[in-house]
Amino acid sequence: MALLVIRRPGTEDRVFRIRGQRVTIGRDESAGLVLPNISVSRQHACLITDGRSCEIVDLDSTNGVKVNGEPTKRKALEHRDVLRIGKYRLEYCDESKVDLLQVIRLAGLTTKATQSLHSTMNTVCFQPGELEAIAVDEQASQHAVLRRIDGQAGEWRPGDGRITIGPGGDIPLELMLTSQPIAEIRWDGRQHLLRSSSWAHQVEVNGERIQETVLQPGSTIRVGDASFEFLHEAE
């Protein structure tokens, strides 16, 4: 089962449980998930799921759909992908990948479980500050900078999307035995993660080989023969 954590400035956080094979999202009261704001089309998008995977599909909306900062018409969602629909920020969560406490809170197994005024599906409302475990600093992702420090020039800002590193990637590197990127930096809704997708080539953070790790300001990253520093710079 999957969830959407719904955030809009000035309103309570809500958690929406995705049920059924197709859930429409829009401002019309007939939608499965109603987002009542003029920035949202009446039938803006829909979620299509088979119980194992979930896709977001733009229903020719006026303002479009973004996933991790990138406009999209149709995309399979991954845990902690961030959707932008009008003024709303929605974080997609796979319940199998969050801890038990989060599952209890997010699934509505508390006295705060309520019936949505606009939907027949259960939602959960939280006062501001009550979702610290998955709280999002909307500006934090924009402060991140990846800077090359091995004598080569280069600076990249991953933002709230993702950048790939290696042959054919956003940061191209020449590597033997592969023609594909071997690492990526991805915003998961709370923090930037560095993930390695290669066993043949080492990806290191602060001198230690990793498969996936949270990047902290000041981290030194090595991919193949290239070295980078991960920083946060205020705008």
PDB file of C-alpha atoms in Angstrom:
ATOM      1  CA  MET A   1       0.000   0.000   0.000  1.00  0.00           C
ATOM      2  CA  ALA A   2       1.147   3.533  -0.683  1.00  0.00           C
ATOM      3  CA  LEU A   3       0.506   6.967   0.779  1.00  0.00           C
ATOM      4  CA  LEU A   4       0.612  10.587  -0.277  1.00  0.00           C
ATOM      5  CA  VAL A   5       1.704  13.173   2.277  1.00  0.00           C
ATOM      6  CA  ILE A   6      -0.070  16.366   1.189  1.00  0.00           C
ATOM      7  CA  ARG A   7       1.354  19.751   2.071  1.00  0.00           C
ATOM      8  CA  ARG A   8       0.242  23.247   1.265  1.00  0.00           C
ATOM      9  CA  PRO A   9       1.526  26.356   3.095  1.00  0.00           C
ATOM     10  CA  GLY A  10      -0.969  27.627   5.660  1.00  0.00           C
ATOM     11  CA  THR A  11      -2.916  24.359   5.933  1.00  0.00           C
ATOM     12  CA  GLU A  12      -2.672  21.148   7.927  1.00  0.00           C
ATOM     13  CA  ASP A  13      -0.577  18.304   6.587  1.00  0.00           C
ATOM     14  CA  ARG A  14      -2.703  15.415   5.343  1.00  0.00           C
ATOM     15  CA  VAL A  15      -1.934  11.798   4.593  1.00  0.00           C
ATOM     16  CA  PHE A  16      -3.930  10.085   1.866  1.00  0.00           C
ATOM     17  CA  ARG A  17      -4.035   6.302   1.459  1.00  0.00           C
ATOM     18  CA  ILE A  18      -4.015   5.207  -2.175  1.00  0.00           C
ATOM     19  CA  ARG A  19      -6.632   2.498  -2.707  1.00  0.00           C
ATOM     20  CA  GLY A  20      -8.124   0.996  -5.828  1.00  0.00           C
ATOM     21  CA  GLN A  21      -6.649   0.748  -9.298  1.00  0.00           C
ATOM     22  CA  ARG A  22      -7.331   4.342 -10.348  1.00  0.00           C
ATOM     23  CA  VAL A  23      -7.572   7.488  -8.215  1.00  0.00           C
ATOM     24  CA  THR A  24      -8.267  10.866  -9.804  1.00  0.00           C
ATOM     25  CA  ILE A  25      -6.764  14.042  -8.370  1.00  0.00           C
ATOM     26  CA  GLY A  26      -8.379  17.416  -8.977  1.00  0.00           C
ATOM     27  CA  ARG A  27     -10.347  20.270  -7.491  1.00  0.00           C
ATOM     28  CA  ASP A  28     -13.714  18.849  -8.576  1.00  0.00           C
ATOM     29  CA  GLU A  29     -15.578  17.223  -5.676  1.00  0.00           C
ATOM     30  CA  SER A  30     -16.002  14.042  -7.724  1.00  0.00           C
ATOM     31  CA  ALA A  31     -12.234  13.406  -7.629  1.00  0.00           C
ATOM     32  CA  GLY A  32     -10.874  10.627  -5.450  1.00  0.00           C
ATOM     33  CA  LEU A  33      -8.439  13.119  -3.920  1.00  0.00           C
ATOM     34  CA  VAL A  34      -9.703  16.684  -3.943  1.00  0.00           C
ATOM     35  CA  LEU A  35      -7.200  19.556  -3.851  1.00  0.00           C
ATOM     36  CA  PRO A  36      -9.474  22.594  -3.590  1.00  0.00           C
ATOM     37  CA  ASN A  37      -7.450  25.384  -5.166  1.00  0.00           C
ATOM     38  CA  ILE A  38      -7.771  27.233  -8.474  1.00  0.00           C
ATOM     39  CA  SER A  39      -4.205  26.209  -9.360  1.00  0.00           C
ATOM     40  CA  VAL A  40      -5.477  22.627  -9.691  1.00  0.00           C
ATOM     41  CA  SER A  41      -7.574  21.580 -12.694  1.00  0.00           C
ATOM     42  CA  ARG A  42     -10.955  19.964 -12.088  1.00  0.00           C
ATOM     43  CA  GLN A  43      -9.544  16.635 -13.282  1.00  0.00           C
ATOM     44  CA  HIS A  44      -5.817  17.301 -12.976  1.00  0.00           C
ATOM     45  CA  ALA A  45      -4.146  13.892 -12.803  1.00  0.00           C
ATOM     46  CA  CYS A  46      -4.711  10.312 -11.825  1.00  0.00           C
ATOM     47  CA  LEU A  47      -2.839   7.568 -10.013  1.00  0.00           C
ATOM     48  CA  ILE A  48      -2.878   4.114 -11.586  1.00  0.00           C
ATOM     49  CA  THR A  49      -1.765   1.203  -9.422  1.00  0.00           C
ATOM     50  CA  ASP A  50      -1.704  -2.584  -9.568  1.00  0.00           C
ATOM     51  CA  GLY A  51      -0.878  -2.992  -5.884  1.00  0.00           C
ATOM     52  CA  ARG A  52       2.858  -3.268  -6.537  1.00  0.00           C
ATOM     53  CA  SER A  53       3.644  -0.134  -8.537  1.00  0.00           C
ATOM     54  CA  CYS A  54       2.004   3.242  -9.024  1.00  0.00           C
ATOM     55  CA  GLU A  55       2.040   5.710 -11.905  1.00  0.00           C
ATOM     56  CA  ILE A  56       1.045   9.374 -12.028  1.00  0.00           C
ATOM     57  CA  VAL A  57      -0.658  10.469 -15.247  1.00  0.00           C
ATOM     58  CA  ASP A  58      -1.317  14.097 -16.214  1.00  0.00           C
ATOM     59  CA  LEU A  59      -4.892  14.457 -17.499  1.00  0.00           C
ATOM     60  CA  ASP A  60      -4.051  17.396 -19.799  1.00  0.00           C
ATOM     61  CA  SER A  61      -4.120  19.755 -16.825  1.00  0.00           C
ATOM     62  CA  THR A  62      -3.599  23.497 -17.194  1.00  0.00           C
ATOM     63  CA  ASN A  63      -0.578  23.781 -14.895  1.00  0.00           C
ATOM     64  CA  GLY A  64       0.865  20.316 -15.435  1.00  0.00           C
ATOM     65  CA  VAL A  65       2.477  17.806 -13.067  1.00  0.00           C
ATOM     66  CA  LYS A  66       6.068  17.772 -11.822  1.00  0.00           C
ATOM     67  CA  VAL A  67       7.886  14.835 -10.265  1.00  0.00           C
ATOM     68  CA  ASN A  68      11.085  15.758  -8.434  1.00  0.00           C
ATOM     69  CA  GLY A  69      11.021  19.116 -10.182  1.00  0.00           C
ATOM     70  CA  GLU A  70      10.680  17.708 -13.710  1.00  0.00           C
ATOM     71  CA  PRO A  71       7.490  18.177 -15.804  1.00  0.00           C
ATOM     72  CA  THR A  72       5.967  14.842 -16.742  1.00  0.00           C
ATOM     73  CA  LYS A  73       2.959  13.426 -18.544  1.00  0.00           C
ATOM     74  CA  ARG A  74       3.286   9.908 -17.137  1.00  0.00           C
ATOM     75  CA  LYS A  75       5.788   8.432 -14.698  1.00  0.00           C
ATOM     76  CA  ALA A  76       6.195   5.412 -12.443  1.00  0.00           C
ATOM     77  CA  LEU A  77       6.636   6.636  -8.872  1.00  0.00           C
ATOM     78  CA  GLU A  78       9.343   5.626  -6.441  1.00  0.00           C
ATOM     79  CA  HIS A  79       9.408   5.888  -2.658  1.00  0.00           C
ATOM     80  CA  ARG A  80       9.824   9.531  -1.546  1.00  0.00           C
ATOM     81  CA  ASP A  81       9.221  11.013  -5.001  1.00  0.00           C
ATOM     82  CA  VAL A  82       7.922  14.580  -4.672  1.00  0.00           C
ATOM     83  CA  LEU A  83       4.967  15.649  -6.830  1.00  0.00           C
ATOM     84  CA  ARG A  84       3.921  19.218  -7.568  1.00  0.00           C
ATOM     85  CA  ILE A  85       0.265  19.692  -8.467  1.00  0.00           C
ATOM     86  CA  GLY A  86      -0.717  23.353  -8.475  1.00  0.00           C
ATOM     87  CA  LYS A  87       0.076  24.879  -5.079  1.00  0.00           C
ATOM     88  CA  TYR A  88       0.351  21.453  -3.479  1.00  0.00           C
ATOM     89  CA  ARG A  89       3.409  19.383  -2.696  1.00  0.00           C
ATOM     90  CA  LEU A  90       2.725  15.664  -2.412  1.00  0.00           C
ATOM     91  CA  GLU A  91       5.265  13.148  -1.193  1.00  0.00           C
ATOM     92  CA  TYR A  92       4.766   9.562  -2.355  1.00  0.00           C
ATOM     93  CA  CYS A  93       5.570   6.948   0.296  1.00  0.00           C
ATOM     94  CA  ASP A  94       5.702   3.159   0.022  1.00  0.00           C
ATOM     95  CA  GLU A  95       4.484   1.864   3.395  1.00  0.00           C
ATOM     96  CA  SER A  96       6.851  -1.107   3.158  1.00  0.00           C
ATOM     97  CA  LYS A  97       9.802   1.299   3.232  1.00  0.00           C
ATOM     98  CA  VAL A  98       8.925   3.385   6.275  1.00  0.00           C
ATOM     99  CA  ASP A  99       9.299   2.290   9.883  1.00  0.00           C
ATOM    100  CA  LEU A 100       6.435   0.939  11.980  1.00  0.00           C
ATOM    101  CA  LEU A 101       5.838   4.206  13.839  1.00  0.00           C
ATOM    102  CA  GLN A 102       5.499   6.086  10.584  1.00  0.00           C
ATOM    103  CA  VAL A 103       3.154   3.425   9.198  1.00  0.00           C
ATOM    104  CA  ILE A 104       0.918   3.726  12.262  1.00  0.00           C
ATOM    105  CA  ARG A 105       0.860   7.513  12.041  1.00  0.00           C
ATOM    106  CA  LEU A 106       0.577   7.805   8.274  1.00  0.00           C
ATOM    107  CA  ALA A 107      -2.021   5.051   7.805  1.00  0.00           C
ATOM    108  CA  GLY A 108      -4.402   6.777  10.194  1.00  0.00           C
ATOM    109  CA  LEU A 109      -4.345   4.205  12.995  1.00  0.00           C
ATOM    110  CA  THR A 110      -4.726   6.997  15.560  1.00  0.00           C
ATOM    111  CA  THR A 111      -7.546   9.098  16.945  1.00  0.00           C
ATOM    112  CA  LYS A 112      -6.698  11.734  14.376  1.00  0.00           C
ATOM    113  CA  ALA A 113      -8.062   9.607  11.518  1.00  0.00           C
ATOM    114  CA  THR A 114     -10.831  11.549   9.810  1.00  0.00           C
ATOM    115  CA  GLN A 115     -13.061  11.204   6.804  1.00  0.00           C
ATOM    116  CA  SER A 116     -12.152  13.657   4.061  1.00  0.00           C
ATOM    117  CA  LEU A 117     -14.838  16.254   3.373  1.00  0.00           C
ATOM    118  CA  HIS A 118     -14.169  15.781  -0.314  1.00  0.00           C
ATOM    119  CA  SER A 119     -13.475  12.084  -0.587  1.00  0.00           C
ATOM    120  CA  THR A 120     -14.766   8.681   0.492  1.00  0.00           C
ATOM    121  CA  MET A 121     -11.211   7.633   1.308  1.00  0.00           C
ATOM    122  CA  ASN A 122      -9.645   8.108   4.721  1.00  0.00           C
ATOM    123  CA  THR A 123      -7.163  10.883   5.304  1.00  0.00           C
ATOM    124  CA  VAL A 124      -5.248  11.875   8.405  1.00  0.00           C
ATOM    125  CA  CYS A 125      -4.799  15.491   9.489  1.00  0.00           C
ATOM    126  CA  PHE A 126      -1.851  16.753  11.539  1.00  0.00           C
ATOM    127  CA  GLN A 127      -1.198  20.106  13.130  1.00  0.00           C
ATOM    128  CA  PRO A 128       1.886  21.939  11.818  1.00  0.00           C
ATOM    129  CA  GLY A 129       5.048  20.391  13.248  1.00  0.00           C
ATOM    130  CA  GLU A 130       3.542  16.969  13.971  1.00  0.00           C
ATOM    131  CA  LEU A 131       5.186  15.242  11.004  1.00  0.00           C
ATOM    132  CA  GLU A 132       8.788  15.759  12.104  1.00  0.00           C
ATOM    133  CA  ALA A 133       9.750  12.255  10.972  1.00  0.00           C
ATOM    134  CA  ILE A 134       9.108  13.179   7.350  1.00  0.00           C
ATOM    135  CA  ALA A 135       9.143  16.965   7.508  1.00  0.00           C
ATOM    136  CA  VAL A 136      10.275  18.744   4.357  1.00  0.00           C
ATOM    137  CA  ASP A 137      12.337  21.902   4.267  1.00  0.00           C
ATOM    138  CA  GLU A 138      11.197  23.234   0.918  1.00  0.00           C
ATOM    139  CA  GLN A 139      14.274  25.445   0.590  1.00  0.00           C
ATOM    140  CA  ALA A 140      16.943  22.974   1.744  1.00  0.00           C
ATOM    141  CA  SER A 141      17.138  21.167  -1.578  1.00  0.00           C
ATOM    142  CA  GLN A 142      17.908  24.421  -3.383  1.00  0.00           C
ATOM    143  CA  HIS A 143      20.993  25.112  -1.253  1.00  0.00           C
ATOM    144  CA  ALA A 144      22.892  21.983  -2.285  1.00  0.00           C
ATOM    145  CA  VAL A 145      25.942  22.346  -4.518  1.00  0.00           C
ATOM    146  CA  LEU A 146      28.201  19.625  -5.915  1.00  0.00           C
ATOM    147  CA  ARG A 147      31.615  21.046  -6.823  1.00  0.00           C
ATOM    148  CA  ARG A 148      34.465  19.257  -8.531  1.00  0.00           C
ATOM    149  CA  ILE A 149      37.703  19.481  -6.523  1.00  0.00           C
ATOM    150  CA  ASP A 150      40.253  17.432  -8.486  1.00  0.00           C
ATOM    151  CA  GLY A 151      41.561  20.235 -10.664  1.00  0.00           C
ATOM    152  CA  GLN A 152      38.696  20.019 -13.140  1.00  0.00           C
ATOM    153  CA  ALA A 153      36.092  22.787 -13.243  1.00  0.00           C
ATOM    154  CA  GLY A 154      32.454  22.049 -12.627  1.00  0.00           C
ATOM    155  CA  GLU A 155      29.572  22.878 -10.326  1.00  0.00           C
ATOM    156  CA  TRP A 156      26.098  21.344 -10.230  1.00  0.00           C
ATOM    157  CA  ARG A 157      22.932  21.960  -8.212  1.00  0.00           C
ATOM    158  CA  PRO A 158      20.811  18.820  -7.804  1.00  0.00           C
ATOM    159  CA  GLY A 159      17.836  20.764  -6.402  1.00  0.00           C
ATOM    160  CA  ASP A 160      14.776  18.636  -5.648  1.00  0.00           C
ATOM    161  CA  GLY A 161      15.364  16.302  -8.585  1.00  0.00           C
ATOM    162  CA  ARG A 162      18.295  14.035  -9.388  1.00  0.00           C
ATOM    163  CA  ILE A 163      21.597  14.134 -11.262  1.00  0.00           C
ATOM    164  CA  THR A 164      23.498  11.148 -12.648  1.00  0.00           C
ATOM    165  CA  ILE A 165      27.275  10.690 -12.707  1.00  0.00           C
ATOM    166  CA  GLY A 166      29.229   8.650 -15.234  1.00  0.00           C
ATOM    167  CA  PRO A 167      29.238   7.969 -18.984  1.00  0.00           C
ATOM    168  CA  GLY A 168      26.205   9.560 -20.602  1.00  0.00           C
ATOM    169  CA  GLY A 169      25.129  11.140 -17.310  1.00  0.00           C
ATOM    170  CA  ASP A 170      24.423  14.709 -16.242  1.00  0.00           C
ATOM    171  CA  ILE A 171      28.032  14.769 -15.036  1.00  0.00           C
ATOM    172  CA  PRO A 172      29.857  12.824 -17.788  1.00  0.00           C
ATOM    173  CA  LEU A 173      32.924  10.818 -16.818  1.00  0.00           C
ATOM    174  CA  GLU A 174      35.028   8.432 -18.863  1.00  0.00           C
ATOM    175  CA  LEU A 175      35.058   5.001 -17.232  1.00  0.00           C
ATOM    176  CA  MET A 176      36.208   1.629 -18.465  1.00  0.00           C
ATOM    177  CA  LEU A 177      33.803  -1.298 -18.889  1.00  0.00           C
ATOM    178  CA  THR A 178      30.628   0.779 -18.875  1.00  0.00           C
ATOM    179  CA  SER A 179      28.715   3.226 -21.038  1.00  0.00           C
ATOM    180  CA  GLN A 180      26.126   4.051 -18.371  1.00  0.00           C
ATOM    181  CA  PRO A 181      26.073   6.344 -15.307  1.00  0.00           C
ATOM    182  CA  ILE A 182      27.251   4.548 -12.182  1.00  0.00           C
ATOM    183  CA  ALA A 183      25.951   6.908  -9.496  1.00  0.00           C
ATOM    184  CA  GLU A 184      23.162   9.381  -8.847  1.00  0.00           C
ATOM    185  CA  ILE A 185      22.354  12.090  -6.341  1.00  0.00           C
ATOM    186  CA  ARG A 186      18.644  12.265  -5.569  1.00  0.00           C
ATOM    187  CA  TRP A 187      16.424  14.391  -3.313  1.00  0.00           C
ATOM    188  CA  ASP A 188      14.093  12.047  -1.391  1.00  0.00           C
ATOM    189  CA  GLY A 189      11.862  14.778  -0.017  1.00  0.00           C
ATOM    190  CA  ARG A 190      13.997  15.434   3.068  1.00  0.00           C
ATOM    191  CA  GLN A 191      17.647  15.054   2.111  1.00  0.00           C
ATOM    192  CA  HIS A 192      20.019  14.261  -0.719  1.00  0.00           C
ATOM    193  CA  LEU A 193      21.032  10.632  -1.201  1.00  0.00           C
ATOM    194  CA  LEU A 194      24.022   9.331  -3.137  1.00  0.00           C
ATOM    195  CA  ARG A 195      23.423   5.910  -4.666  1.00  0.00           C
ATOM    196  CA  SER A 196      25.869   3.650  -6.493  1.00  0.00           C
ATOM    197  CA  SER A 197      24.614   1.385  -9.273  1.00  0.00           C
ATOM    198  CA  SER A 198      27.910  -0.343 -10.082  1.00  0.00           C
ATOM    199  CA  TRP A 199      29.878  -3.147  -8.471  1.00  0.00           C
ATOM    200  CA  ALA A 200      32.795  -2.730 -10.864  1.00  0.00           C
ATOM    201  CA  HIS A 201      33.499   0.913 -10.025  1.00  0.00           C
ATOM    202  CA  GLN A 202      33.873   2.329  -6.568  1.00  0.00           C
ATOM    203  CA  VAL A 203      31.749   5.200  -5.320  1.00  0.00           C
ATOM    204  CA  GLU A 204      33.141   6.592  -2.084  1.00  0.00           C
ATOM    205  CA  VAL A 205      32.047   9.167   0.477  1.00  0.00           C
ATOM    206  CA  ASN A 206      34.708  10.439   2.869  1.00  0.00           C
ATOM    207  CA  GLY A 207      36.970   7.548   1.873  1.00  0.00           C
ATOM    208  CA  GLU A 208      34.422   4.752   2.408  1.00  0.00           C
ATOM    209  CA  ARG A 209      32.796   2.759  -0.362  1.00  0.00           C
ATOM    210  CA  ILE A 210      29.001   3.067  -0.347  1.00  0.00           C
ATOM    211  CA  GLN A 211      25.933   1.669  -2.042  1.00  0.00           C
ATOM    212  CA  GLU A 212      23.642   4.397  -0.712  1.00  0.00           C
ATOM    213  CA  THR A 213      24.139   7.116   1.872  1.00  0.00           C
ATOM    214  CA  VAL A 214      22.768  10.460   3.016  1.00  0.00           C
ATOM    215  CA  LEU A 215      24.991  13.337   1.933  1.00  0.00           C
ATOM    216  CA  GLN A 216      26.002  15.811   4.598  1.00  0.00           C
ATOM    217  CA  PRO A 217      27.428  19.283   3.917  1.00  0.00           C
ATOM    218  CA  GLY A 218      31.190  18.951   3.582  1.00  0.00           C
ATOM    219  CA  SER A 219      31.077  15.357   2.318  1.00  0.00           C
ATOM    220  CA  THR A 220      33.838  14.425  -0.123  1.00  0.00           C
ATOM    221  CA  ILE A 221      32.691  12.167  -2.965  1.00  0.00           C
ATOM    222  CA  ARG A 222      34.836  10.079  -5.280  1.00  0.00           C
ATOM    223  CA  VAL A 223      33.425   8.472  -8.429  1.00  0.00           C
ATOM    224  CA  GLY A 224      36.059   6.692 -10.479  1.00  0.00           C
ATOM    225  CA  ASP A 225      38.975   9.136 -10.705  1.00  0.00           C
ATOM    226  CA  ALA A 226      36.800  12.228 -10.165  1.00  0.00           C
ATOM    227  CA  SER A 227      36.441  13.964  -6.808  1.00  0.00           C
ATOM    228  CA  PHE A 228      33.662  16.282  -5.626  1.00  0.00           C
ATOM    229  CA  GLU A 229      32.622  18.169  -2.524  1.00  0.00           C
ATOM    230  CA  PHE A 230      28.976  18.389  -1.450  1.00  0.00           C
ATOM    231  CA  LEU A 231      28.091  21.765   0.080  1.00  0.00           C
ATOM    232  CA  HIS A 232      25.123  23.828   1.206  1.00  0.00           C
ATOM    233  CA  GLU A 233      25.209  27.459   0.162  1.00  0.00           C
ATOM    234  CA  ALA A 234      22.559  29.968   1.222  1.00  0.00           C
ATOM    235  CA  GLU A 235      20.946  31.767  -1.689  1.00  0.00           C
TER     236      GLU A 235
END
